[in-house]
């Protein structure tokens, strides 16, 4: 079975001290107990990228990421961070196209395509997030919508490039405080569609949106799901460690 990716984005949360404490707790735990068959990753805010990387240490099994990056390498783009800058700060993953960025910051299929290309150009792993609104879901358009998002960002890649991409399916209606977890039944068709398009071709097909300690094992059991992308449940280190244990048990089963 393929490696299970289990990671968290902190979104716009945590001070440097909080970020360092979480990272040092994780580092110490993994030194004792590295979960087999699991790829951990953490995506702090830009302000904490380098600090978290320093705490995790060189050669850490935890992949560090950023929540966004510009498609240009440098230049007059006030307020933006480039992929080379993210890499310089220690990042190895670039999260691209989270629904919050699409909704509030003008991220489009075209900008996600440019950002995926920029990440690959510099040897980083693009983590492409896709997901539909409740309106699209209620109209029965989920699979078509998410395939359009994914293909729009990925269809120009060759086989080797695609093999370095991780895709996270995160239905908008399932994310955050206002979201509710997707049921297994609701996820079978979208993951079948993603599996048909990308199964065995990308580095991972993750589920995200209200993942918690009660539903994680079942979510990992859905066909084509090879990991979890988690917000709230993983912001407390204990929650994240428990998710790693659940994933390890699943990988061994
Ligand atoms: P959540 O966030 O786990 O807190 O719902 C998920 C996400 O936005 O990736």
GROMACS .gro file of C-alpha atoms and ligand atoms in nm:
model
  262
    1UNK     CA    1   0.000   0.000   0.000
    2UNK     CA    2   0.122   0.352  -0.070
    3UNK     CA    3   0.247   0.586   0.200
    4UNK     CA    4  -0.029   0.768   0.386
    5UNK     CA    5   0.017   1.145   0.395
    6UNK     CA    6  -0.106   1.296   0.719
    7UNK     CA    7  -0.057   1.666   0.765
    8UNK     CA    8  -0.195   1.990   0.894
    9UNK     CA    9  -0.216   2.350   0.785
   10UNK     CA   10  -0.232   2.591   1.074
   11UNK     CA   11  -0.408   2.850   0.856
   12UNK     CA   12  -0.368   3.197   1.017
   13UNK     CA   13  -0.298   3.061   1.365
   14UNK     CA   14  -0.015   3.022   1.616
   15UNK     CA   15   0.253   3.256   1.742
   16UNK     CA   16   0.620   3.167   1.699
   17UNK     CA   17   0.632   3.032   2.053
   18UNK     CA   18   0.323   2.818   1.994
   19UNK     CA   19   0.459   2.694   1.664
   20UNK     CA   20   0.795   2.602   1.815
   21UNK     CA   21   0.630   2.420   2.106
   22UNK     CA   22   0.413   2.211   1.871
   23UNK     CA   23   0.712   2.132   1.648
   24UNK     CA   24   0.946   2.037   1.931
   25UNK     CA   25   0.680   1.810   2.080
   26UNK     CA   26   0.640   1.640   1.744
   27UNK     CA   27   1.016   1.610   1.690
   28UNK     CA   28   1.064   1.448   2.030
   29UNK     CA   29   0.773   1.212   1.981
   30UNK     CA   30   0.891   1.097   1.636
   31UNK     CA   31   1.244   1.039   1.767
   32UNK     CA   32   1.087   0.777   1.996
   33UNK     CA   33   0.813   0.651   1.773
   34UNK     CA   34   0.813   0.713   1.397
   35UNK     CA   35   0.487   0.581   1.248
   36UNK     CA   36   0.560   0.325   0.976
   37UNK     CA   37   0.402   0.386   0.637
   38UNK     CA   38   0.310   0.745   0.716
   39UNK     CA   39   0.443   1.072   0.573
   40UNK     CA   40   0.385   1.355   0.824
   41UNK     CA   41   0.375   1.717   0.709
   42UNK     CA   42   0.308   2.055   0.865
   43UNK     CA   43   0.219   2.384   0.701
   44UNK     CA   44   0.258   2.684   0.936
   45UNK     CA   45   0.208   3.051   0.852
   46UNK     CA   46   0.498   3.213   0.663
   47UNK     CA   47   0.616   3.384   0.980
   48UNK     CA   48   0.682   3.048   1.141
   49UNK     CA   49   0.815   2.850   0.844
   50UNK     CA   50   1.185   2.887   0.922
   51UNK     CA   51   1.139   2.861   1.298
   52UNK     CA   52   0.941   2.538   1.270
   53UNK     CA   53   1.198   2.401   1.027
   54UNK     CA   54   1.479   2.486   1.269
   55UNK     CA   55   1.302   2.310   1.554
   56UNK     CA   56   1.223   2.000   1.347
   57UNK     CA   57   1.589   1.993   1.247
   58UNK     CA   58   1.783   1.889   0.942
   59UNK     CA   59   1.683   1.551   0.805
   60UNK     CA   60   1.347   1.559   0.983
   61UNK     CA   61   1.097   1.302   0.857
   62UNK     CA   62   0.835   1.578   0.870
   63UNK     CA   63   0.787   1.770   0.547
   64UNK     CA   64   0.750   2.143   0.599
   65UNK     CA   65   0.521   2.348   0.378
   66UNK     CA   66   0.386   2.693   0.304
   67UNK     CA   67   0.018   2.777   0.256
   68UNK     CA   68   0.066   2.964  -0.070
   69UNK     CA   69   0.342   3.092  -0.298
   70UNK     CA   70   0.356   3.320  -0.601
   71UNK     CA   71   0.421   3.177  -0.948
   72UNK     CA   72   0.700   3.424  -1.028
   73UNK     CA   73   1.044   3.366  -0.877
   74UNK     CA   74   1.100   3.728  -0.767
   75UNK     CA   75   0.993   4.081  -0.842
   76UNK     CA   76   0.746   4.360  -0.777
   77UNK     CA   77   0.473   4.160  -0.605
   78UNK     CA   78   0.425   4.335  -0.271
   79UNK     CA   79   0.299   4.109   0.003
   80UNK     CA   80   0.373   3.788  -0.184
   81UNK     CA   81   0.626   3.510  -0.119
   82UNK     CA   82   0.792   3.316  -0.401
   83UNK     CA   83   0.866   2.946  -0.423
   84UNK     CA   84   1.246   3.006  -0.407
   85UNK     CA   85   1.190   3.211  -0.090
   86UNK     CA   86   0.973   2.937   0.059
   87UNK     CA   87   1.239   2.682  -0.030
   88UNK     CA   88   1.506   2.903   0.125
   89UNK     CA   89   1.303   2.905   0.447
   90UNK     CA   90   1.298   2.524   0.447
   91UNK     CA   91   0.969   2.445   0.275
   92UNK     CA   92   0.935   2.131   0.066
   93UNK     CA   93   0.560   2.150   0.005
   94UNK     CA   94   0.355   2.434  -0.143
   95UNK     CA   95  -0.015   2.426  -0.064
   96UNK     CA   96  -0.207   2.561  -0.363
   97UNK     CA   97  -0.570   2.651  -0.418
   98UNK     CA   98  -0.721   2.600  -0.074
   99UNK     CA   99  -1.088   2.698  -0.093
  100UNK     CA  100  -1.028   2.990   0.144
  101UNK     CA  101  -0.775   3.131  -0.105
  102UNK     CA  102  -1.010   3.070  -0.395
  103UNK     CA  103  -1.298   3.238  -0.210
  104UNK     CA  104  -1.123   3.536  -0.051
  105UNK     CA  105  -0.802   3.597  -0.246
  106UNK     CA  106  -0.891   3.549  -0.609
  107UNK     CA  107  -0.721   3.214  -0.662
  108UNK     CA  108  -0.836   3.069  -0.995
  109UNK     CA  109  -0.776   2.750  -1.187
  110UNK     CA  110  -0.524   2.947  -1.394
  111UNK     CA  111  -0.327   3.074  -1.092
  112UNK     CA  112  -0.326   2.725  -0.940
  113UNK     CA  113  -0.181   2.593  -1.266
  114UNK     CA  114   0.094   2.856  -1.260
  115UNK     CA  115   0.173   2.785  -0.895
  116UNK     CA  116   0.188   2.408  -0.945
  117UNK     CA  117   0.436   2.468  -1.227
  118UNK     CA  118   0.644   2.704  -1.009
  119UNK     CA  119   0.660   2.453  -0.724
  120UNK     CA  120   0.769   2.173  -0.956
  121UNK     CA  121   1.025   2.397  -1.128
  122UNK     CA  122   1.200   2.441  -0.793
  123UNK     CA  123   1.171   2.080  -0.678
  124UNK     CA  124   0.893   2.132  -0.424
  125UNK     CA  125   0.581   1.919  -0.387
  126UNK     CA  126   0.262   2.097  -0.494
  127UNK     CA  127  -0.031   2.013  -0.265
  128UNK     CA  128  -0.327   2.106  -0.483
  129UNK     CA  129  -0.656   2.154  -0.296
  130UNK     CA  130  -0.984   2.109  -0.478
  131UNK     CA  131  -1.344   2.101  -0.359
  132UNK     CA  132  -1.698   2.201  -0.444
  133UNK     CA  133  -1.954   2.425  -0.275
  134UNK     CA  134  -2.278   2.296  -0.128
  135UNK     CA  135  -2.466   2.437  -0.428
  136UNK     CA  136  -2.257   2.234  -0.670
  137UNK     CA  137  -2.293   1.924  -0.453
  138UNK     CA  138  -2.671   1.965  -0.424
  139UNK     CA  139  -2.696   2.000  -0.800
  140UNK     CA  140  -2.512   1.672  -0.841
  141UNK     CA  141  -2.208   1.832  -1.000
  142UNK     CA  142  -1.933   1.733  -0.757
  143UNK     CA  143  -1.722   1.496  -0.964
  144UNK     CA  144  -1.730   1.711  -1.274
  145UNK     CA  145  -1.644   2.024  -1.077
  146UNK     CA  146  -1.348   1.881  -0.890
  147UNK     CA  147  -1.210   1.709  -1.198
  148UNK     CA  148  -1.226   2.042  -1.382
  149UNK     CA  149  -1.032   2.208  -1.098
  150UNK     CA  150  -0.772   1.932  -1.088
  151UNK     CA  151  -0.730   1.889  -1.462
  152UNK     CA  152  -0.716   2.266  -1.513
  153UNK     CA  153  -0.417   2.283  -1.282
  154UNK     CA  154  -0.248   1.957  -1.380
  155UNK     CA  155  -0.329   1.858  -1.737
  156UNK     CA  156  -0.019   2.011  -1.892
  157UNK     CA  157   0.216   1.808  -1.668
  158UNK     CA  158   0.405   1.507  -1.794
  159UNK     CA  159   0.400   1.174  -1.611
  160UNK     CA  160   0.708   1.245  -1.398
  161UNK     CA  161   0.580   1.585  -1.292
  162UNK     CA  162   0.235   1.447  -1.207
  163UNK     CA  163   0.397   1.181  -0.993
  164UNK     CA  164   0.529   1.457  -0.765
  165UNK     CA  165   0.190   1.621  -0.703
  166UNK     CA  166  -0.036   1.560  -0.404
  167UNK     CA  167  -0.407   1.631  -0.446
  168UNK     CA  168  -0.634   1.704  -0.149
  169UNK     CA  169  -1.009   1.682  -0.202
  170UNK     CA  170  -1.169   1.913   0.051
  171UNK     CA  171  -1.540   1.980   0.001
  172UNK     CA  172  -1.605   2.342   0.102
  173UNK     CA  173  -1.914   2.242   0.301
  174UNK     CA  174  -1.698   2.008   0.511
  175UNK     CA  175  -1.429   2.259   0.610
  176UNK     CA  176  -1.395   2.454   0.932
  177UNK     CA  177  -1.629   2.559   1.212
  178UNK     CA  178  -1.928   2.590   0.980
  179UNK     CA  179  -1.855   2.263   0.805
  180UNK     CA  180  -1.969   1.914   0.879
  181UNK     CA  181  -1.765   1.601   0.809
  182UNK     CA  182  -1.839   1.432   0.480
  183UNK     CA  183  -1.981   1.083   0.519
  184UNK     CA  184  -1.818   0.782   0.360
  185UNK     CA  185  -2.116   0.750   0.131
  186UNK     CA  186  -2.070   1.108   0.007
  187UNK     CA  187  -1.703   1.050  -0.065
  188UNK     CA  188  -1.718   0.727  -0.261
  189UNK     CA  189  -1.817   0.882  -0.595
  190UNK     CA  190  -1.577   1.179  -0.585
  191UNK     CA  191  -1.284   0.956  -0.491
  192UNK     CA  192  -1.382   0.705  -0.759
  193UNK     CA  193  -1.368   0.990  -1.011
  194UNK     CA  194  -1.035   1.114  -0.877
  195UNK     CA  195  -0.901   0.760  -0.860
  196UNK     CA  196  -0.992   0.701  -1.221
  197UNK     CA  197  -0.820   1.022  -1.331
  198UNK     CA  198  -0.520   1.022  -1.098
  199UNK     CA  199  -0.496   0.692  -0.908
  200UNK     CA  200  -0.141   0.560  -0.918
  201UNK     CA  201  -0.034   0.870  -1.112
  202UNK     CA  202   0.000   1.129  -0.832
  203UNK     CA  203   0.195   1.102  -0.507
  204UNK     CA  204  -0.119   1.117  -0.294
  205UNK     CA  205  -0.497   1.163  -0.295
  206UNK     CA  206  -0.595   1.313   0.038
  207UNK     CA  207  -0.924   1.391   0.205
  208UNK     CA  208  -0.969   1.710   0.410
  209UNK     CA  209  -1.258   1.876   0.592
  210UNK     CA  210  -1.356   1.822   0.957
  211UNK     CA  211  -1.131   1.521   0.996
  212UNK     CA  212  -1.144   1.417   1.361
  213UNK     CA  213  -1.033   1.131   1.582
  214UNK     CA  214  -1.367   0.954   1.537
  215UNK     CA  215  -1.384   0.958   1.157
  216UNK     CA  216  -1.015   0.938   1.054
  217UNK     CA  217  -0.992   0.558   1.036
  218UNK     CA  218  -1.308   0.528   0.830
  219UNK     CA  219  -1.196   0.805   0.593
  220UNK     CA  220  -0.865   0.627   0.534
  221UNK     CA  221  -1.061   0.316   0.443
  222UNK     CA  222  -1.230   0.481   0.144
  223UNK     CA  223  -1.099   0.350  -0.185
  224UNK     CA  224  -0.830   0.576  -0.341
  225UNK     CA  225  -0.781   0.782  -0.023
  226UNK     CA  226  -0.410   0.787   0.063
  227UNK     CA  227  -0.400   1.046   0.336
  228UNK     CA  228  -0.563   1.318   0.542
  229UNK     CA  229  -0.522   1.694   0.536
  230UNK     CA  230  -0.633   1.831   0.869
  231UNK     CA  231  -0.707   2.165   1.030
  232UNK     CA  232  -0.853   2.198   1.379
  233UNK     CA  233  -0.804   1.844   1.506
  234UNK     CA  234  -0.428   1.864   1.452
  235UNK     CA  235  -0.362   2.210   1.596
  236UNK     CA  236  -0.325   2.057   1.940
  237UNK     CA  237  -0.024   1.829   1.916
  238UNK     CA  238  -0.201   1.544   2.096
  239UNK     CA  239  -0.470   1.541   1.827
  240UNK     CA  240  -0.210   1.525   1.552
  241UNK     CA  241  -0.017   1.245   1.724
  242UNK     CA  242  -0.336   1.046   1.757
  243UNK     CA  243  -0.405   1.091   1.385
  244UNK     CA  244  -0.056   0.961   1.311
  245UNK     CA  245  -0.129   0.654   1.525
  246UNK     CA  246  -0.458   0.594   1.344
  247UNK     CA  247  -0.282   0.621   1.008
  248UNK     CA  248  -0.004   0.388   1.118
  249UNK     CA  249  -0.261   0.129   1.226
  250UNK     CA  250  -0.437   0.166   0.892
  251UNK     CA  251  -0.111   0.132   0.698
  252UNK     CA  252  -0.037  -0.190   0.885
  253UNK     CA  253  -0.382  -0.339   0.825
  254LIG     P1  254  -1.067   2.153   0.926
  254LIG     O1  255  -0.988   2.226   0.808
  254LIG     O2  256  -1.002   2.018   0.946
  254LIG     O3  257  -1.052   2.241   1.045
  254LIG     O4  258  -1.211   2.138   0.880
  254LIG     C1  259  -0.958   2.153   0.693
  254LIG     C2  260  -0.890   2.237   0.589
  254LIG     O5  261  -0.926   2.353   0.567
  254LIG     O6  262  -0.796   2.188   0.525
   0.00000   0.00000   0.00000
